[in-house]
PDB file of C-alpha atoms in Angstrom:
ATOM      1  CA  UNK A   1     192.814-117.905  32.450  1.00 68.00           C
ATOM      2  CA  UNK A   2     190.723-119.009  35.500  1.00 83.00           C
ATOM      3  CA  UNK A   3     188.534-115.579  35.752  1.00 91.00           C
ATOM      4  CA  UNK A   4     185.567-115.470  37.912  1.00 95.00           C
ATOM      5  CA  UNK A   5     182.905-112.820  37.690  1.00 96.00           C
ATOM      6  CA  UNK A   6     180.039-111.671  39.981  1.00 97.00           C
ATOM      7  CA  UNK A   7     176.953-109.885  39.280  1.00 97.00           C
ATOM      8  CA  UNK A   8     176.175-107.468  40.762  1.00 97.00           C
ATOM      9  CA  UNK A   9     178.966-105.672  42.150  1.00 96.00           C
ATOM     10  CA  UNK A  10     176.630-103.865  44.504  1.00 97.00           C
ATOM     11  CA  UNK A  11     173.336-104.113  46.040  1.00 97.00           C
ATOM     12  CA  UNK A  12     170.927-102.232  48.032  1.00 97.00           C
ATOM     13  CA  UNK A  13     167.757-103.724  48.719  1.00 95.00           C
ATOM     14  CA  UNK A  14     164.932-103.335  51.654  1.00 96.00           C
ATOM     15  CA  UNK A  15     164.744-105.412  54.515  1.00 97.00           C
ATOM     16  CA  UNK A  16     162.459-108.350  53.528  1.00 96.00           C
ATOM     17  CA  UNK A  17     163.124-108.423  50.104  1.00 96.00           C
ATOM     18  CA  UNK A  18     165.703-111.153  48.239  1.00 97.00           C
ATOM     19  CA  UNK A  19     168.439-110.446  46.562  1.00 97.00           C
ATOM     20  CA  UNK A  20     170.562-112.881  44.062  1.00 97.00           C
ATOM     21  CA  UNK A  21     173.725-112.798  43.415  1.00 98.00           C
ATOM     22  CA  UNK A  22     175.492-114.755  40.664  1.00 97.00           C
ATOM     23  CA  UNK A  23     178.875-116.337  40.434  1.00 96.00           C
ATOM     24  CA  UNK A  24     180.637-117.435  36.974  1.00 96.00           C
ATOM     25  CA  UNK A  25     183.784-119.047  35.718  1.00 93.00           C
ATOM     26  CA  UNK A  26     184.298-117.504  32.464  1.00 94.00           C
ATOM     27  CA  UNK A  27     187.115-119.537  30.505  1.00 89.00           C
ATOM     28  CA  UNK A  28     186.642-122.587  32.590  1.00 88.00           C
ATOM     29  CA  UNK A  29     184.039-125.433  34.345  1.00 89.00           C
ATOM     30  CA  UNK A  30     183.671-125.177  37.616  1.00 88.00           C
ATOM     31  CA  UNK A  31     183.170-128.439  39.289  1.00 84.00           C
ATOM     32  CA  UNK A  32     182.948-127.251  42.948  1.00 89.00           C
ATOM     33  CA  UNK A  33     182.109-123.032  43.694  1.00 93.00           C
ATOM     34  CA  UNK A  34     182.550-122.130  47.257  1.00 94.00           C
ATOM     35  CA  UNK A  35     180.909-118.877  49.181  1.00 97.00           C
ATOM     36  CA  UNK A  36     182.517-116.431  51.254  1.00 97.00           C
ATOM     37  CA  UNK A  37     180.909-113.481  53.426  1.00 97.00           C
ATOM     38  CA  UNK A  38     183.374-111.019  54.950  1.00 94.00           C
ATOM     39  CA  UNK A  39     182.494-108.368  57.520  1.00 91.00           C
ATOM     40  CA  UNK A  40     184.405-104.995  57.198  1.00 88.00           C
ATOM     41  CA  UNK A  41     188.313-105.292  58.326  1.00 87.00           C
ATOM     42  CA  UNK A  42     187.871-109.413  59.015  1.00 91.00           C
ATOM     43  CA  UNK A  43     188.686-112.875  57.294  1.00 93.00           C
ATOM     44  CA  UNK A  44     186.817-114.609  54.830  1.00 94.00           C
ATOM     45  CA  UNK A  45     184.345-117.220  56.389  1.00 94.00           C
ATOM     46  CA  UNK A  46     183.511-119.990  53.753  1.00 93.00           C
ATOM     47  CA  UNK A  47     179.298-119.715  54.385  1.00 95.00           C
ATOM     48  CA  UNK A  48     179.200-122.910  51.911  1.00 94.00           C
ATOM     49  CA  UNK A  49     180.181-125.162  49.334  1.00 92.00           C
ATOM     50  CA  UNK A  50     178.408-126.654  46.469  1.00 90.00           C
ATOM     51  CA  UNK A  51     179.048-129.195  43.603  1.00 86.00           C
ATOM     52  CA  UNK A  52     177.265-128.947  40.143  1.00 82.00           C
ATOM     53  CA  UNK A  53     174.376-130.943  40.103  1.00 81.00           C
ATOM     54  CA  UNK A  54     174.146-131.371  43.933  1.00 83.00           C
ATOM     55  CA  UNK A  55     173.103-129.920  47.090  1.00 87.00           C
ATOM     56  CA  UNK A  56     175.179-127.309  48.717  1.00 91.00           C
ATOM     57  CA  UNK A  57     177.130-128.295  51.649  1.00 91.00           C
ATOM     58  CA  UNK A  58     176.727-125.437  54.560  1.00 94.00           C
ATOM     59  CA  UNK A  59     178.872-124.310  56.904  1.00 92.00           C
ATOM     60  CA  UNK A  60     178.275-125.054  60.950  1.00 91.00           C
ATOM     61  CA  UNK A  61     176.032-121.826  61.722  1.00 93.00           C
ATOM     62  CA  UNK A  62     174.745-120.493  58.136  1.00 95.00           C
ATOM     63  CA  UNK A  63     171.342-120.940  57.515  1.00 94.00           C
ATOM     64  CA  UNK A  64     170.786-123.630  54.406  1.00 92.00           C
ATOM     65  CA  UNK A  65     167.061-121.962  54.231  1.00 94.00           C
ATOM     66  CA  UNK A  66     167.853-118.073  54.350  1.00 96.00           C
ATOM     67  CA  UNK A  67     171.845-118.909  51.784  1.00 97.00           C
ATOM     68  CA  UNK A  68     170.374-120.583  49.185  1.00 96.00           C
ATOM     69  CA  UNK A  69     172.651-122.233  46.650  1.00 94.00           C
ATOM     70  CA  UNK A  70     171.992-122.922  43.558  1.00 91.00           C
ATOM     71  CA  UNK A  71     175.083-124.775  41.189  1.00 88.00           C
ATOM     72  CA  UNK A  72     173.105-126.215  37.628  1.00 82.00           C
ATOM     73  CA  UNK A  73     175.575-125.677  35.277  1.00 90.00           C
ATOM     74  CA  UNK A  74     179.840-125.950  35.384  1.00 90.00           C
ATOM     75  CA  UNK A  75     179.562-122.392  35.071  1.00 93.00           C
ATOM     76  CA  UNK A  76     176.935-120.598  37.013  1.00 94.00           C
ATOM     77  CA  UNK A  77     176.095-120.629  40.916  1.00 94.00           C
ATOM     78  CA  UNK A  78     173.563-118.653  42.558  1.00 96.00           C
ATOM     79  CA  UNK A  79     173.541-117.218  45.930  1.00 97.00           C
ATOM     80  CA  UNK A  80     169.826-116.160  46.965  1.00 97.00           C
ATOM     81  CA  UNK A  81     169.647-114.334  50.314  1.00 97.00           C
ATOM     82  CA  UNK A  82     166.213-114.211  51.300  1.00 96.00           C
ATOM     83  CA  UNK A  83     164.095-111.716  53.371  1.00 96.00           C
ATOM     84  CA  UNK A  84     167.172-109.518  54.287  1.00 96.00           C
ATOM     85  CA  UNK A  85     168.326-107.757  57.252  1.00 96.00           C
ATOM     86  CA  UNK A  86     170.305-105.044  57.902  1.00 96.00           C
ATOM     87  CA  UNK A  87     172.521-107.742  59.916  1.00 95.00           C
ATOM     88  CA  UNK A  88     173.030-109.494  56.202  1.00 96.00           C
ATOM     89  CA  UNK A  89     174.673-106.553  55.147  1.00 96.00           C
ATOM     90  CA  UNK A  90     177.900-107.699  54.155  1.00 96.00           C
ATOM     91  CA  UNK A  91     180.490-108.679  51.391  1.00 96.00           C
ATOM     92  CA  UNK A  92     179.928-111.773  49.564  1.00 97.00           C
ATOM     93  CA  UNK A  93     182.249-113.363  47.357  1.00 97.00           C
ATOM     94  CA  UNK A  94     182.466-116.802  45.950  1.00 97.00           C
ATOM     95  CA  UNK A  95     185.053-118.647  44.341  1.00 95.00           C
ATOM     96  CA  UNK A  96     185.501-121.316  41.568  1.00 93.00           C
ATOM     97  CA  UNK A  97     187.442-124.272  41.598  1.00 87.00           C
ATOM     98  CA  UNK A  98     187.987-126.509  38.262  1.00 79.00           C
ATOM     99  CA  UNK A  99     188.999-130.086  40.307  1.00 68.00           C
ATOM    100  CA  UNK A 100     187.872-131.031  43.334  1.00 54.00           C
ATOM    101  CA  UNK A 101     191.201-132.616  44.676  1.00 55.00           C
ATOM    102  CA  UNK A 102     194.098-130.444  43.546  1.00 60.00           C
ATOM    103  CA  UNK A 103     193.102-127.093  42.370  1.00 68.00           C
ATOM    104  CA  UNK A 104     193.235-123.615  43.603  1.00 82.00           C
ATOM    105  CA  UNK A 105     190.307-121.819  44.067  1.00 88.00           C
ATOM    106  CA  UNK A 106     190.256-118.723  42.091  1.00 91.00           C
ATOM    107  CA  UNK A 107     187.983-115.779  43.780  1.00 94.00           C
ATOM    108  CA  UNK A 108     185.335-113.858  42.107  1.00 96.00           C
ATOM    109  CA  UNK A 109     185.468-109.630  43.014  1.00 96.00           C
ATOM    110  CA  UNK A 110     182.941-109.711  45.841  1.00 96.00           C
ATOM    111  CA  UNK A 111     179.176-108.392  45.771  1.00 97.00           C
ATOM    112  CA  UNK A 112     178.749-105.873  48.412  1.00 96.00           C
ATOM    113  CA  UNK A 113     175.166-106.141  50.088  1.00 97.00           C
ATOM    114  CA  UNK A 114     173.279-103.438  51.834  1.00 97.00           C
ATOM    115  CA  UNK A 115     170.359-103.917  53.512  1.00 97.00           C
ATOM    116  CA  UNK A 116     168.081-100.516  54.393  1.00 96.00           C
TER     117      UNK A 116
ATOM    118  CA  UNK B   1     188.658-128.201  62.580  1.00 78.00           C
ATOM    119  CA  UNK B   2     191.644-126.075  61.387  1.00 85.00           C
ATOM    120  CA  UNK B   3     193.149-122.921  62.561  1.00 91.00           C
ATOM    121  CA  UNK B   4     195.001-120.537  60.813  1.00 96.00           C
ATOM    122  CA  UNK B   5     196.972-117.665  62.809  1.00 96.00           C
ATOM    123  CA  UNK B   6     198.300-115.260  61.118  1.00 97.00           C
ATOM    124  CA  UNK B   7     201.081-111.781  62.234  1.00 97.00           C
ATOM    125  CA  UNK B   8     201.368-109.614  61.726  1.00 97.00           C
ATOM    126  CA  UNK B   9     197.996-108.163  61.709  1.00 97.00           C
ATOM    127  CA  UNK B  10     199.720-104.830  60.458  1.00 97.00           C
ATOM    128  CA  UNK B  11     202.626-103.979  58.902  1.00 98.00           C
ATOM    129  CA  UNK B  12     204.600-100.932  57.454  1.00 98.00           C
ATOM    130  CA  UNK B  13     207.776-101.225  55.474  1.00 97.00           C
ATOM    131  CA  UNK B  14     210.320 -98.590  53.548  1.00 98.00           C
ATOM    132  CA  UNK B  15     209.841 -99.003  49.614  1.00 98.00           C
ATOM    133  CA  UNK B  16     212.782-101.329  48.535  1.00 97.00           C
ATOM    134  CA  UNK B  17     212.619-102.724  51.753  1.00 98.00           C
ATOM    135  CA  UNK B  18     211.456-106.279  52.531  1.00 98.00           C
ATOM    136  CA  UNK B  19     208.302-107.721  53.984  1.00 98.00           C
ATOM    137  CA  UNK B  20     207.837-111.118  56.005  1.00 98.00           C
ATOM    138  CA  UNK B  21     204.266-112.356  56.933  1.00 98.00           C
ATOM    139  CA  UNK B  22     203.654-115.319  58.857  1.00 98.00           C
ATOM    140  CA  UNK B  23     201.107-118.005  59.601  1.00 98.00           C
ATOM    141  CA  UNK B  24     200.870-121.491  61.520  1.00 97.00           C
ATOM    142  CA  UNK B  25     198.216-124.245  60.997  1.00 96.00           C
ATOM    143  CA  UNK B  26     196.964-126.802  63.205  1.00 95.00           C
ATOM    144  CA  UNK B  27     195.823-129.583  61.136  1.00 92.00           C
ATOM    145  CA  UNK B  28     198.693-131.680  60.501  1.00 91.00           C
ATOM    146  CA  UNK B  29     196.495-132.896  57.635  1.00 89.00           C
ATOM    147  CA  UNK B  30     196.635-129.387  55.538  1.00 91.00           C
ATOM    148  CA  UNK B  31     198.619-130.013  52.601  1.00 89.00           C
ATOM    149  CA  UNK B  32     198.288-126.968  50.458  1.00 91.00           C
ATOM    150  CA  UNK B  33     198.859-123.722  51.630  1.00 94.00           C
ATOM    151  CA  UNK B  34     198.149-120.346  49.344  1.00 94.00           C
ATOM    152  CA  UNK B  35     198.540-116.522  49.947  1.00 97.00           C
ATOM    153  CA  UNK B  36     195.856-114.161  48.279  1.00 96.00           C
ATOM    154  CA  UNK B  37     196.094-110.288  48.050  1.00 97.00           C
ATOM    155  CA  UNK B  38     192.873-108.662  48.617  1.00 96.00           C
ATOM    156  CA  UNK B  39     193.072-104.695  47.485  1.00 95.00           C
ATOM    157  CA  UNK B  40     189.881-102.599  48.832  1.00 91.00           C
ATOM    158  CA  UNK B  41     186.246-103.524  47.702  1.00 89.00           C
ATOM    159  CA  UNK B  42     187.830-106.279  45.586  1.00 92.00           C
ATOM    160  CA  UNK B  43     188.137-110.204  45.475  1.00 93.00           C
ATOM    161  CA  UNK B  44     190.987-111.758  46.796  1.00 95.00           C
ATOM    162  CA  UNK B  45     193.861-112.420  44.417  1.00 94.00           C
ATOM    163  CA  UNK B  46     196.074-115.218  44.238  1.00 93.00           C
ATOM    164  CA  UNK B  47     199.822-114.114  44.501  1.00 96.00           C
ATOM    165  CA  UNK B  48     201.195-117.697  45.106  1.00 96.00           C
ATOM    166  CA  UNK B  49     201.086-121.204  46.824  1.00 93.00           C
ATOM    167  CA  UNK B  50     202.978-124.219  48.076  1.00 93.00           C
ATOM    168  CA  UNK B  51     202.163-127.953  48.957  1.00 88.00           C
ATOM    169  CA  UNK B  52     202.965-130.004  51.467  1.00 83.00           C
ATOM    170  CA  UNK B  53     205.796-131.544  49.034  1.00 82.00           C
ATOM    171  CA  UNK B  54     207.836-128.323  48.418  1.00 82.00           C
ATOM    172  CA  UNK B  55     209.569-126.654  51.101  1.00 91.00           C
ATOM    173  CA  UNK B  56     210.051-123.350  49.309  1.00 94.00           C
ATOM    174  CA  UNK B  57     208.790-121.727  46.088  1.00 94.00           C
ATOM    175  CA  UNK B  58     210.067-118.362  44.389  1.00 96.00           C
ATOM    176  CA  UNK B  59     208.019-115.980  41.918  1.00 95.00           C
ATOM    177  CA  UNK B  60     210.131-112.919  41.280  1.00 96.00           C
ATOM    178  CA  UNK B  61     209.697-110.588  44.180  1.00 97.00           C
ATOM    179  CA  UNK B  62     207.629-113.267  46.288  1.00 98.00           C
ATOM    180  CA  UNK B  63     208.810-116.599  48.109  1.00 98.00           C
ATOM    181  CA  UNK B  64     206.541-118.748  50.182  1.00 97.00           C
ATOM    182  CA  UNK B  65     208.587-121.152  52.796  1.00 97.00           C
ATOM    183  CA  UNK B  66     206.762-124.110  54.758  1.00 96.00           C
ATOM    184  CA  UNK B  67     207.665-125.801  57.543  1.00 95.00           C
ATOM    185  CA  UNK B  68     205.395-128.849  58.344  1.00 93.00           C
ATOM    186  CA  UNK B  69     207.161-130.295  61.409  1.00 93.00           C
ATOM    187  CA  UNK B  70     206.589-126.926  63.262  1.00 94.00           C
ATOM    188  CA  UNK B  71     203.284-126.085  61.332  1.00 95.00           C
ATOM    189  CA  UNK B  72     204.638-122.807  59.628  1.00 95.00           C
ATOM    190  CA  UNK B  73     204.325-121.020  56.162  1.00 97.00           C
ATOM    191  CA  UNK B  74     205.680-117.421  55.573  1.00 98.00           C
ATOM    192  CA  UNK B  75     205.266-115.397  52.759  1.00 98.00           C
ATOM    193  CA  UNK B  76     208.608-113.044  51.615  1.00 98.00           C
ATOM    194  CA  UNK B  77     207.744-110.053  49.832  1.00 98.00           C
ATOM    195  CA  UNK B  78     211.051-108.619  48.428  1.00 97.00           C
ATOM    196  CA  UNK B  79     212.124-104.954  46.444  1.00 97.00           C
ATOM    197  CA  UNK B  80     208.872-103.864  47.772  1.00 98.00           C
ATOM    198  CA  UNK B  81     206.852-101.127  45.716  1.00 97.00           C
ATOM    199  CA  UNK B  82     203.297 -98.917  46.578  1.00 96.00           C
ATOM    200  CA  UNK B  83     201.573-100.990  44.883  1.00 96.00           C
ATOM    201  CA  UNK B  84     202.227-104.070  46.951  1.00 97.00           C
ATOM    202  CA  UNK B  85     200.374-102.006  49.951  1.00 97.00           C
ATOM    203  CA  UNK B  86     197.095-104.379  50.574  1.00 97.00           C
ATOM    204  CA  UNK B  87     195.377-106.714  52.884  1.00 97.00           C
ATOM    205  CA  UNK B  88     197.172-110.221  52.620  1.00 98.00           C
ATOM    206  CA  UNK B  89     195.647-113.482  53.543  1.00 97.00           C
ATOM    207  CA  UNK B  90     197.078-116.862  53.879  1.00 97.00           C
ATOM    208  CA  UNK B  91     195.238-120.111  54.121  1.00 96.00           C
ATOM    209  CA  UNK B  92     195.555-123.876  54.851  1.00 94.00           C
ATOM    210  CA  UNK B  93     193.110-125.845  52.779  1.00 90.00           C
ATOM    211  CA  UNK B  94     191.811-129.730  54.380  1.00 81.00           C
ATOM    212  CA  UNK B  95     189.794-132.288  53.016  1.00 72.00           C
ATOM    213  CA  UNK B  96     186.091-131.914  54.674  1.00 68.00           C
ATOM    214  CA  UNK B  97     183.002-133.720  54.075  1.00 67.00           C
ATOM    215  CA  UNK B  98     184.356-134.704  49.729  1.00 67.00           C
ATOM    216  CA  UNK B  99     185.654-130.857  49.441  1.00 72.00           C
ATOM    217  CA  UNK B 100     188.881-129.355  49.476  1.00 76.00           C
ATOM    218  CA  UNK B 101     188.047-126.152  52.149  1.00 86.00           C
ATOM    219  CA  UNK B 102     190.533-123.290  52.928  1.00 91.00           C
ATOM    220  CA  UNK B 103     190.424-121.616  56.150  1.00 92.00           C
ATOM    221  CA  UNK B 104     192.161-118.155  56.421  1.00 95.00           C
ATOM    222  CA  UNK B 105     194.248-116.588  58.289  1.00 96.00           C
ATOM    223  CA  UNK B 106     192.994-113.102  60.143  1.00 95.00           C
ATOM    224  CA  UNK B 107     195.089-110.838  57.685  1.00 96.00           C
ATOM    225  CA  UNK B 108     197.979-108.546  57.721  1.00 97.00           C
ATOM    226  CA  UNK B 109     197.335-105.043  56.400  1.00 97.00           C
ATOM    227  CA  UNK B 110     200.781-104.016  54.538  1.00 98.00           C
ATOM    228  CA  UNK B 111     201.972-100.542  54.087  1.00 98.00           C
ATOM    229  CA  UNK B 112     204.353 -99.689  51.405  1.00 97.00           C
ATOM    230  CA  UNK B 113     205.921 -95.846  52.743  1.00 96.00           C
ATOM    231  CA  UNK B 114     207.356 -94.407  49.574  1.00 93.00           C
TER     232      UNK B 114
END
C-alpha cells in the first residue's frame, strides 16, 4: 500500500513554454501532498506544501506564481511550472501523506525536467 | 528553522560488512525522524523510521537509534549486500505553519564492494 505515481517521468520542453506535472496516491487519500526539487548530487528541498481543497503553502524563496499548485481531489496534485528556463531544469518529486499529524510521507519516483 | 547534518557524505563498505550513517537535528521540537533510500533517477524510498518515544527500532538488516538529549539518530545497516549500494537520506520532520515538514539531511552515498 501507500504508492505514489508521477506523470511524466521525463520532460523536455522549450524555454517559455509550461510544463505540468502530476502527482497521485493510488490506493490511498491524500490529505496533505508536499513538493520536492533536487539538483544533481544534492538534498531534497521541500519547494511547497498543499492541502486538498486549499491554497498551497510555499517555501521561503520559491515563487507561488512561476510553482503553481494545484490539490482538488484526495488524490491528484498538480505542479505547473510556467515559462521555463534552462535554470528550472531539475528533478521534481512530490510526496503524499494520508494524515496530517502522524503519517509518513510516502515519495512519488521523481519527474525529471529539461529545459532547452 | 531545522537543520539536519548528516556523515558521512560517502561511504564504502566490504559485502557482509556493516554500515553506520549518522545525523543530528537542531530543533529540539522534531519528533519523528525517517531514513529514505533513493537509487538513481528514482524517488526516495522509505527503509524505516523512529519517534521521539522509541529509542531504538530493528527491521531485519536495518536499526535506527535516537538520541534526543544529544540530538542524534543513526541508521545501522547490517550483513550488507550490492544491492544496498544507494544514496541514503535521513530527515527530522517539525510542525510548521498546520503541516508536518521534513527537512533532510545532505546524503551519504553507500558503496557495497562485493
Amino acid at each position: 500500500g501507500a504508492v505514489v505515481s508521477q506523470h511524466p517521468s521525463r520532460v523536455i520542453c522549450k524555454s517559455g513554454t509550461s510544463v505540468k506535472i502530476e502527482c497521485r496516491s493510488l490506493d490511498f487519500q491524500a490529505t496533505t501532498m508536499f513538493w520536492y526539487r533536487q539538483f544533481p548530487k544534492q538534498s531534497l528541498m521541500l519547494m511547497a506544501t498543499s492541502n486538498e481543497g486549499s491554497k498551497a503553502t510555499y517555501e521561503q524563496g520559491v515563487e507561488k506564481d512561476k510553482f503553481l499548485i494545484n490539490h482538488a481531489s484526495l488524490t491528484l496534485s498538480t505542479l505547473t511550472v510556467t515559462s521555463a528556463h534552462p535554470e528550472d531544469s531539475s528533478f521534481y518529486i512530490c510526496s503524499a501523506q494520508r494524515f496530517t499529524s502522524t503519517d509518513t510521507q510516502y515519495f512519488g519516483p521523481g519527474t525529471r525536467l529539461t529545459v532547452l | 528553522g531545522e537543520n539536519v547534518e548528516q556523515h558521512p557524505s560517502t561511504l564504502s563498505v566490504q559485502e557482509g560488512d556493516s554500515a553506520v550513517i549518522k545525523c543530528t537535528y537542531s530543533d529540539s521540537a522534531s519528533n519523528y525522524f525517517p531514513w529514505y533510500k533513493q537509487e538513481l533517477g528514482k524517488g526516495p524510498q522509505l527503509i524505516i523510521d523512529i519517534r521521539s518515544n522509541v529509542g531504538e527500532k530493528k527491521d531485519q538488516r536495518i536499526a535506527v537509534t535516537l538520541n534526543k538529549t544529544a540530538k542524534h539518530f543513526s541508521l545501522h545497516i547490517t550483513e550488507t549486500q550490492p544491492e544496498d549500494s544507494a544514496v541514503y537520506f535521513c530527515a527530522a520532520s517539525i510542525w510548521s505553519r498546520g503541516n508536518e515538514k521534513l527537512t533532510f539531511g545532505t546524503g551519504t552515498r553507500l558503496t557495497i564492494i562485493p
